């Protein structure tokens, strides 16, 4: 257990009970709570907290892996275009809402979103086969070209999503889509936890497998290959790992940005700064960040709850600006 | 880029690869390292085709030092040197300590790489390769950004590696260093080998005229020779006139 994992693990064990007690109805453990306290805890707050931890852990680990892979502290897992593809799948499910039998309707959104993420991964794998520079394959574009392919995928998915919104079948579907795209954890149940948790756990495990290979990239692609790293295998691990962590998160909570970008920066000063030392602590720190942010949006005195995705972007965008300033001063 | 090249390199010696810009020196080195597959032909390591080796087995045998890589993360010296153990997937504490000792890096071991001078950085990068205890060290212009004193110091480390039985192959720009410190020199021009042998023969003024288009002669005594160029390529002359 590294120092960073201990710090963020301890923080998480403090945050979980706090998050369970906070909300529109405050539950004080030392006094008699409201009559439905057990229901609020077991059916509303506990699944919501678990979901926040799951999604945050996935985004944190994916961010650490992505920054290691691109050798760039400003990289975000969104760069692979998997989140927009998952969102596109989800938006498509709103379109299909009318034709899906009611029994499956509840599953349509997460399943379609996962299908979108899977399609994104498959397209990336197809592109990667043509761009990764392997000894056997000869010349290739390498990491930079692959990243541009991810951006292309992201813009395409974004454009199709925008198209789906403008052609929305009904005003009701339109507002549903727009609300859903700004990710949130409101009204989620154990069902979403059951969908996302195993996929995110598997994704983090896959990223952990890639960790030492990411360390080798510290000295560049040629040096990494000379140390025995196989670019195709590394890329496959990353596409699967990021696809599972990010895709599962979008499938149950919509788009939640900036977590993957911000979290590794909170973790890095506590580690030796190599990507392998960041993945697990970033998962823990991501869980802390999303859990804390979701608890705060829940207790803010607003008429309608501030969407978690919007709140995190409001924090994340200025943080990104601060990173840029630090980078300009050569402190990053 | 490289054509019709057939050669055998020996361990325990320093082999220098020299040639004008664009001659294919770095490509040859990547090919020898197994990182660039030849369009035809093979590179063998102890009788095995290098393309057929498992990447990790190849990495255990061949340490490759790329030309002035930028270091993505501001890690401490010892963490960077420890990357050399990646092909072995072990902690390799003894090898790491030996590499830090060999390049006199013990006092700097906890310093972040961003706070190193150019010479210190070059030593750290070589220590990373040494920590992997490779049988072959392939270095692409390791002396390029160094001042005279650091060039000599790093060259002495390569000599020590060769004396230790490791095969050292370096791409060099400075012909005088190749002349004074290499056991053997390969001269490339336009992807072809135009000379191969001990430095006095391979870096003969005639070869230099053929390879670089420069009239030059060697001054000094064996082991401390300097190259004096009389006139550049004809193109250059015309520009100057």
XYZ file of C-alpha atoms in Angstrom:
573
model
C 0.000 0.000 0.000
C 1.602 3.244 -1.058
C 1.411 6.543 0.784
C -0.968 8.033 -1.798
C -3.322 5.031 -1.572
C -3.354 5.298 2.222
C -4.133 9.015 2.149
C -7.016 8.766 -0.302
C -8.256 5.465 1.138
C -8.482 7.114 4.567
C -10.218 10.157 3.078
C -12.755 7.886 1.408
C -13.582 6.090 4.669
C -14.328 9.485 6.222
C -16.366 10.725 3.259
C -18.642 7.698 2.932
C -20.463 8.074 6.299
C -20.636 11.856 5.882
C -22.210 11.437 2.466
C -24.756 8.949 3.794
C -25.908 11.354 6.488
C -26.085 14.482 4.345
C -28.988 15.407 2.108
C -32.363 17.072 2.025
C -33.188 14.971 5.083
C -30.296 15.041 7.553
C -29.780 11.871 9.491
C -27.984 12.174 12.821
C -26.647 8.811 14.004
C -26.914 9.791 17.695
C -30.578 10.862 17.607
C -33.741 9.138 16.477
C -33.925 9.726 12.764
C -37.006 10.136 10.645
C -39.204 7.061 10.420
C -38.008 6.227 6.930
C -34.293 6.649 7.718
C -33.496 3.012 6.908
C -35.243 3.343 3.573
C -33.442 6.585 2.710
C -30.091 5.054 3.595
C -30.517 1.621 2.060
C -32.418 2.481 -1.105
C -31.328 6.028 -1.925
C -28.087 7.162 -0.365
C -26.075 3.952 -0.172
C -26.538 3.026 -3.839
C -25.923 6.634 -4.822
C -22.695 6.725 -2.787
C -21.587 3.382 -4.233
C -22.280 4.645 -7.717
C -20.323 7.860 -7.070
C -17.382 5.774 -5.810
C -17.586 3.424 -8.797
C -17.723 6.149 -11.413
C -15.108 8.323 -9.722
C -12.725 5.387 -9.345
C -13.098 4.486 -13.006
C -12.581 8.050 -14.232
C -9.604 8.623 -11.909
C -7.805 5.459 -12.980
C -8.587 6.124 -16.647
C -7.202 9.657 -16.339
C -3.963 8.455 -14.774
C -3.519 5.833 -17.495
C -4.331 8.298 -20.273
C -1.856 10.915 -19.035
C 0.800 8.210 -18.770
C 0.084 6.924 -22.256
C 0.125 10.334 -23.913
C 3.049 11.436 -21.703
C 1.066 14.584 -21.117
C -0.334 15.874 -17.810
C -3.151 17.678 -19.631
C -4.607 14.542 -21.209
C -8.103 13.357 -20.351
C -9.708 9.936 -20.942
C -12.303 11.780 -23.041
C -9.604 12.120 -25.718
C -10.205 8.537 -26.835
C -13.757 9.476 -27.815
C -15.272 6.607 -25.867
C -17.445 8.774 -23.597
C -19.091 10.614 -26.527
C -19.722 7.265 -28.240
C -21.379 5.928 -25.076
C -23.445 9.117 -24.888
C -24.487 8.653 -28.504
C -25.665 5.130 -27.690
C -27.656 6.468 -24.755
C -29.252 9.206 -26.845
C -30.199 6.608 -29.446
C -32.080 4.742 -26.720
C -34.295 7.793 -26.137
C -35.174 7.595 -29.803
C -36.019 3.939 -29.523
C -38.076 4.561 -26.391
C -41.341 4.167 -28.277
C -40.554 0.795 -29.825
C -38.946 -0.962 -26.859
C -41.250 -3.186 -24.789
C -41.769 -1.658 -21.323
C -40.154 -4.683 -19.643
C -36.807 -3.820 -21.258
C -37.199 -0.050 -21.246
C -35.304 0.377 -17.991
C -32.305 -1.518 -19.410
C -32.347 0.129 -22.816
C -30.312 3.187 -21.876
C -27.365 1.513 -20.106
C -27.239 -1.321 -22.627
C -27.277 1.034 -25.602
C -24.649 3.254 -23.955
C -22.412 0.245 -23.373
C -22.962 -0.763 -26.988
C -21.865 2.737 -28.012
C -18.731 2.456 -25.886
C -18.060 -0.997 -27.363
C -18.461 0.319 -30.894
C -16.058 3.150 -30.040
C -13.523 0.648 -28.743
C -13.869 -1.515 -31.856
C -13.367 1.486 -34.159
C -10.328 2.560 -32.151
C -8.881 -0.942 -32.341
C -9.405 -0.893 -36.097
C -7.649 2.472 -36.413
C -4.914 1.420 -33.998
C -4.090 -1.590 -36.141
C -3.163 0.883 -38.857
C -1.372 3.481 -36.771
C 0.587 1.819 -33.971
C 4.277 1.567 -34.722
C 5.373 -2.014 -34.172
C 8.732 -3.477 -35.077
C 6.993 -5.994 -37.295
C 4.635 -3.450 -38.810
C 7.319 -0.991 -39.803
C 6.390 2.662 -40.085
C 3.361 3.992 -38.284
C 1.988 7.189 -36.871
C 2.259 6.096 -33.278
C 0.571 7.669 -30.307
C -0.022 11.155 -31.768
C -1.892 9.867 -34.818
C -3.935 7.525 -32.678
C -4.980 10.370 -30.398
C -6.148 12.396 -33.387
C -8.202 9.382 -34.442
C -9.795 9.406 -30.972
C -10.605 13.104 -31.358
C -12.135 12.409 -34.760
C -14.332 9.754 -33.165
C -15.318 12.185 -30.403
C -16.329 14.913 -32.867
C -18.294 12.479 -34.992
C -20.162 11.120 -31.979
C -20.749 14.698 -30.769
C -22.168 15.732 -34.135
C -24.476 12.714 -34.310
C -25.635 13.394 -30.753
C -26.383 17.011 -31.673
C -28.282 15.772 -34.718
C -30.324 13.400 -32.561
C -31.161 16.297 -30.242
C -32.300 18.658 -33.007
C -34.448 15.921 -34.507
C -35.791 14.773 -31.136
C -39.075 12.881 -31.498
C -40.834 15.002 -28.859
C -40.142 17.969 -26.580
C -40.249 15.544 -23.681
C -37.530 13.351 -25.232
C -35.517 16.511 -25.971
C -35.487 17.646 -22.360
C -34.738 14.085 -21.206
C -31.733 13.871 -23.524
C -30.316 17.255 -22.582
C -30.778 16.613 -18.864
C -29.207 13.182 -19.138
C -26.178 14.437 -21.078
C -25.266 16.625 -18.075
C -24.391 13.638 -15.934
C -26.010 13.110 -12.553
C -26.501 10.482 -9.872
C -30.021 11.511 -8.880
C -32.620 8.735 -8.547
C -30.168 5.911 -9.178
C -30.655 2.515 -7.591
C -28.744 -0.683 -6.911
C -29.509 -1.709 -10.483
C -27.082 0.902 -11.856
C -24.491 -0.131 -9.266
C -24.839 -3.746 -10.383
C -24.273 -2.719 -14.018
C -21.349 -0.361 -13.513
C -19.344 -1.760 -10.582
C -18.170 -5.043 -12.171
C -17.301 -3.343 -15.470
C -15.379 -0.524 -13.793
C -13.542 -2.984 -11.532
C -12.546 -5.040 -14.565
C -11.447 -1.888 -16.380
C -9.241 -0.749 -13.493
C -7.691 -4.228 -13.357
C -6.881 -4.036 -17.076
C -5.333 -0.579 -16.648
C -3.271 -1.865 -13.715
C -1.903 -4.572 -16.057
C -0.696 -1.832 -18.406
C 0.880 0.242 -15.626
C 4.525 -0.806 -15.920
C 4.407 -0.452 -19.704
C 3.244 3.128 -19.220
C 6.294 3.750 -17.026
C 8.527 2.663 -19.904
C 6.937 5.366 -22.090
C 8.511 7.999 -19.811
C 11.525 7.997 -22.151
C 9.519 7.911 -25.377
C 8.158 5.255 -27.705
C 11.451 3.913 -29.048
C 12.922 3.565 -25.568
C 9.739 1.852 -24.370
C 9.898 -0.651 -27.220
C 13.566 -1.253 -26.499
C 12.522 -2.177 -22.949
C 10.207 -4.880 -24.272
C 6.930 -2.944 -24.483
C 4.690 -4.152 -27.308
C 2.794 -1.083 -28.606
C -0.175 -3.058 -29.916
C -0.652 -4.929 -26.668
C -0.375 -1.740 -24.629
C -2.863 0.027 -26.849
C -5.283 -2.909 -26.626
C -5.069 -2.865 -22.817
C -5.741 0.879 -22.752
C -8.655 0.805 -25.173
C -10.311 -2.009 -23.203
C -9.482 -0.501 -19.802
C -10.649 3.000 -20.667
C -13.615 1.657 -22.615
C -14.821 -0.300 -19.581
C -14.208 2.383 -16.950
C -15.471 5.369 -18.924
C -18.135 3.521 -20.920
C -19.709 1.996 -17.799
C -19.668 5.386 -16.071
C -21.433 7.143 -18.936
C -23.909 4.285 -19.216
C -25.256 4.823 -15.707
C -24.593 8.505 -15.000
C -24.190 10.445 -18.250
C -21.208 12.595 -19.083
C -19.116 13.586 -16.073
C -16.093 15.547 -17.202
C -12.774 16.727 -15.792
C -12.451 14.030 -13.091
C -9.905 12.093 -15.147
C -7.980 15.265 -15.885
C -7.916 16.709 -12.371
C -7.436 13.677 -10.151
C -3.925 12.548 -11.221
C -2.656 16.033 -10.349
C -3.935 15.693 -6.795
C -2.209 12.320 -6.504
C 1.117 12.945 -8.254
C 2.881 14.937 -5.489
C 2.351 11.989 -3.106
C 3.997 9.459 -5.462
C 7.232 8.952 -7.384
C 5.353 10.471 -10.384
C 5.584 7.377 -12.585
C 2.247 6.369 -14.162
C 2.232 2.955 -12.441
C 2.235 4.584 -9.018
C -0.796 6.724 -9.941
C -3.422 4.273 -11.128
C -4.753 2.830 -7.864
C -4.413 6.066 -5.834
C -6.118 7.963 -8.668
C -9.006 5.489 -8.512
C -9.355 6.197 -4.776
C -8.977 9.962 -5.235
C -11.504 9.957 -8.090
C -13.964 8.142 -5.829
C -13.403 10.809 -3.136
C -13.878 13.674 -5.598
C -17.106 12.416 -7.174
C -18.557 11.342 -3.831
C -17.776 14.733 -2.259
C -19.074 16.681 -5.260
C -22.270 14.626 -5.396
C -22.875 15.143 -1.662
C -22.372 18.881 -2.061
C -24.754 19.286 -5.021
C -27.310 17.354 -2.958
C -27.260 19.785 -0.040
C -26.913 23.052 -1.992
C -30.068 25.091 -1.360
C -31.318 25.231 -4.949
C -34.809 24.701 -6.320
C -33.690 21.948 -8.676
C -30.563 20.013 -7.807
C -27.431 21.226 -9.605
C -26.403 18.501 -12.069
C -23.217 16.746 -10.967
C -21.699 16.899 -14.451
C -22.200 20.666 -14.567
C -20.846 21.140 -11.035
C -17.676 19.187 -11.797
C -17.148 21.130 -15.015
C -17.560 24.377 -13.078
C -14.754 23.244 -10.761
C -12.729 21.454 -13.429
C -12.502 24.111 -16.117
C -10.850 26.763 -13.887
C -8.553 24.039 -12.527
C -7.539 23.253 -16.103
C -6.772 26.942 -16.645
C -4.625 26.957 -13.524
C -2.745 23.899 -14.843
C -2.093 25.734 -18.102
C -0.684 28.718 -16.213
C 1.552 26.453 -14.135
C 2.716 24.728 -17.300
C 3.608 28.081 -18.835
C 5.751 28.819 -15.805
C 7.424 25.445 -16.272
C 6.171 24.018 -12.987
C 4.376 21.032 -14.425
C 17.172 3.411 -46.452
C 20.017 0.976 -45.801
C 21.051 -1.296 -48.664
C 23.395 -4.268 -49.032
C 24.770 -4.208 -45.554
C 26.231 -7.349 -44.051
C 28.396 -7.245 -40.982
C 29.084 -8.971 -37.684
C 29.648 -7.025 -34.494
C 31.758 -8.345 -31.647
C 31.138 -7.982 -27.922
C 33.790 -6.407 -25.734
C 34.524 -3.679 -28.259
C 33.339 -0.206 -29.132
C 31.951 -0.025 -32.644
C 31.270 3.471 -33.929
C 28.773 4.169 -36.699
C 29.573 7.426 -38.510
C 28.476 9.134 -41.692
C 27.085 12.383 -43.035
C 23.560 13.538 -42.140
C 20.922 11.291 -43.636
C 23.314 8.391 -44.188
C 21.037 6.040 -42.238
C 23.049 5.779 -39.010
C 20.077 5.955 -36.665
C 18.053 3.588 -38.835
C 20.893 1.076 -38.763
C 21.058 1.349 -34.979
C 17.269 0.861 -34.662
C 17.563 -2.156 -36.951
C 20.368 -3.623 -34.847
C 18.256 -3.015 -31.730
C 15.387 -4.976 -33.277
C 13.159 -1.894 -33.259
C 12.988 -1.436 -37.021
C 12.372 -4.497 -39.148
C 14.450 -4.681 -42.328
C 12.436 -4.858 -45.554
C 14.565 -7.840 -46.482
C 17.271 -9.737 -44.663
C 17.677 -10.461 -40.992
C 19.427 -9.227 -37.889
C 20.616 -12.089 -35.731
C 21.661 -12.113 -32.106
C 23.858 -15.060 -31.174
C 22.392 -17.049 -34.084
C 18.721 -16.208 -33.388
C 16.712 -13.979 -35.711
C 16.043 -10.897 -33.621
C 12.549 -10.461 -35.082
C 11.610 -13.884 -33.688
C 12.747 -13.150 -30.147
C 10.190 -12.319 -27.490
C 10.396 -8.525 -26.989
C 11.338 -9.008 -23.360
C 14.128 -11.483 -24.138
C 15.451 -9.063 -26.737
C 15.207 -6.203 -24.261
C 17.199 -8.173 -21.682
C 20.016 -8.622 -24.185
C 20.056 -5.223 -25.878
C 19.973 -1.873 -24.120
C 19.051 1.014 -26.414
C 19.864 4.616 -25.548
C 17.815 6.937 -27.773
C 19.122 10.316 -28.822
C 18.350 12.949 -26.149
C 14.895 11.687 -25.159
C 12.660 14.082 -23.323
C 11.681 12.708 -19.941
C 7.913 12.903 -19.579
C 7.677 12.908 -15.775
C 9.820 14.728 -13.274
C 10.912 11.564 -11.460
C 13.855 11.149 -9.126
C 17.130 9.849 -10.558
C 16.844 6.471 -8.831
C 13.295 5.896 -10.142
C 14.449 6.657 -13.674
C 17.445 4.324 -13.417
C 15.154 1.625 -11.992
C 13.180 1.686 -15.282
C 16.150 -0.244 -16.678
C 14.866 -3.309 -14.822
C 11.561 -3.346 -16.760
C 12.657 -6.092 -19.181
C 13.433 -8.321 -16.182
C 10.300 -7.484 -14.184
C 12.260 -7.560 -10.949
C 13.478 -4.978 -8.447
C 17.107 -5.622 -9.398
C 18.401 -3.581 -6.476
C 22.000 -4.711 -6.937
C 22.057 -3.835 -10.627
C 20.528 -0.423 -9.952
C 23.053 0.344 -7.204
C 25.890 -0.816 -9.465
C 24.671 1.461 -12.262
C 24.376 4.429 -9.878
C 27.904 3.686 -8.603
C 29.376 3.250 -12.073
C 28.192 6.672 -13.196
C 28.856 8.394 -9.842
C 25.175 9.164 -9.351
C 24.834 8.201 -5.683
C 24.877 11.843 -4.475
C 22.142 12.719 -7.000
C 19.910 9.698 -6.515
C 16.971 11.565 -4.958
C 17.196 14.630 -7.197
C 14.344 15.200 -9.692
C 15.545 14.905 -13.280
C 14.378 18.462 -14.049
C 17.126 19.739 -11.758
C 19.989 17.952 -13.506
C 22.588 19.558 -15.741
C 23.039 18.252 -19.290
C 26.018 16.130 -18.291
C 24.270 14.662 -15.251
C 21.243 13.887 -17.355
C 23.331 12.012 -19.937
C 24.872 9.946 -17.136
C 21.438 9.134 -15.691
C 20.138 8.004 -19.085
C 23.152 5.728 -19.564
C 22.737 4.389 -16.011
C 19.161 3.418 -16.920
C 20.544 1.246 -19.733
C 23.287 -0.223 -17.525
C 20.758 -1.141 -14.823
C 19.267 -3.613 -17.314
C 22.649 -5.410 -17.512
C 22.383 -5.825 -21.282
C 24.966 -7.762 -23.268
C 24.783 -5.037 -25.924
C 24.570 -1.271 -25.483
C 23.328 0.628 -28.530
C 23.539 4.405 -28.173
C 22.345 7.023 -30.681
C 24.582 10.110 -30.520
C 24.988 9.977 -26.748
C 27.613 12.749 -26.804
C 25.743 15.194 -29.032
C 24.687 17.776 -26.442
C 27.683 17.474 -24.121
C 30.656 19.749 -23.563
C 34.185 18.457 -24.044
C 34.764 17.283 -20.481
C 31.463 15.413 -20.317
C 32.060 13.880 -23.754
C 35.329 12.441 -22.499
C 33.798 11.273 -19.215
C 30.914 9.494 -20.936
C 33.271 7.977 -23.517
C 35.332 6.577 -20.632
C 32.154 4.881 -19.353
C 31.584 3.264 -22.734
C 35.187 2.068 -22.732
C 34.627 0.565 -19.279
C 31.508 -1.237 -20.522
C 33.448 -2.726 -23.423
C 36.267 -3.778 -21.086
C 33.543 -5.434 -19.033
C 32.689 -7.643 -22.030
C 29.607 -5.757 -23.206
C 29.272 -4.941 -26.881
C 29.031 -1.177 -27.390
C 27.690 0.309 -30.602
C 27.505 4.112 -30.778
C 26.398 6.492 -33.481
C 28.853 9.396 -33.422
C 29.088 12.728 -35.177
C 32.515 13.657 -33.883
C 34.987 11.743 -36.055
C 37.871 12.495 -33.683
C 36.117 10.656 -30.869
C 35.509 7.715 -33.182
C 39.177 7.813 -34.234
C 40.537 7.968 -30.695
C 38.149 5.734 -28.772
C 36.461 3.208 -31.067
C 37.874 -0.224 -31.790
C 36.095 -0.358 -35.087
C 34.319 2.174 -37.293
C 31.530 1.670 -39.808
C 31.192 4.540 -42.284
C 27.799 4.912 -43.932
C 26.854 7.072 -46.870
C 23.419 7.127 -48.489
C 22.520 3.895 -46.736
C 25.614 2.034 -47.939
C 28.666 0.926 -46.044
C 31.672 2.667 -47.603
C 34.280 1.663 -45.034
C 34.531 -0.794 -42.175
C 37.560 -1.503 -40.056
C 39.894 -0.150 -37.420
C 39.576 3.651 -37.162
C 42.916 4.461 -38.846
C 41.758 2.639 -41.968
C 38.024 3.348 -41.923
C 38.567 7.069 -41.270
C 41.335 7.485 -43.810
C 41.280 10.968 -45.464
C 40.186 9.331 -48.723
C 37.138 7.827 -47.026
C 36.339 11.203 -45.457
C 36.565 12.843 -48.878
C 34.274 10.196 -50.320
C 31.767 10.240 -47.459
C 31.580 13.889 -46.510
C 33.048 15.603 -49.586
C 35.580 17.309 -47.381
C 39.350 17.420 -47.772
C 40.762 16.710 -44.351
C 43.780 15.265 -42.605
C 44.578 13.873 -39.203
C 47.040 15.580 -36.868
C 48.545 14.315 -33.622
C 49.514 10.944 -32.285
C 47.555 7.713 -32.016
C 44.862 8.013 -29.340
C 44.955 11.809 -29.466
C 44.231 12.681 -33.066
C 42.489 15.785 -34.324
C 40.808 16.260 -37.683
C 41.578 19.365 -39.702
C 39.343 20.103 -42.655
C 40.863 22.080 -45.530
C 37.798 22.674 -47.642
C 34.152 21.873 -47.430
C 31.926 20.324 -50.064
C 31.969 22.209 -53.368
C 28.457 23.472 -52.733
C 29.519 25.071 -49.492
C 32.511 26.700 -51.144
C 30.365 28.309 -53.730
C 28.059 29.746 -51.070
C 31.006 31.193 -49.169
C 32.576 32.733 -52.269
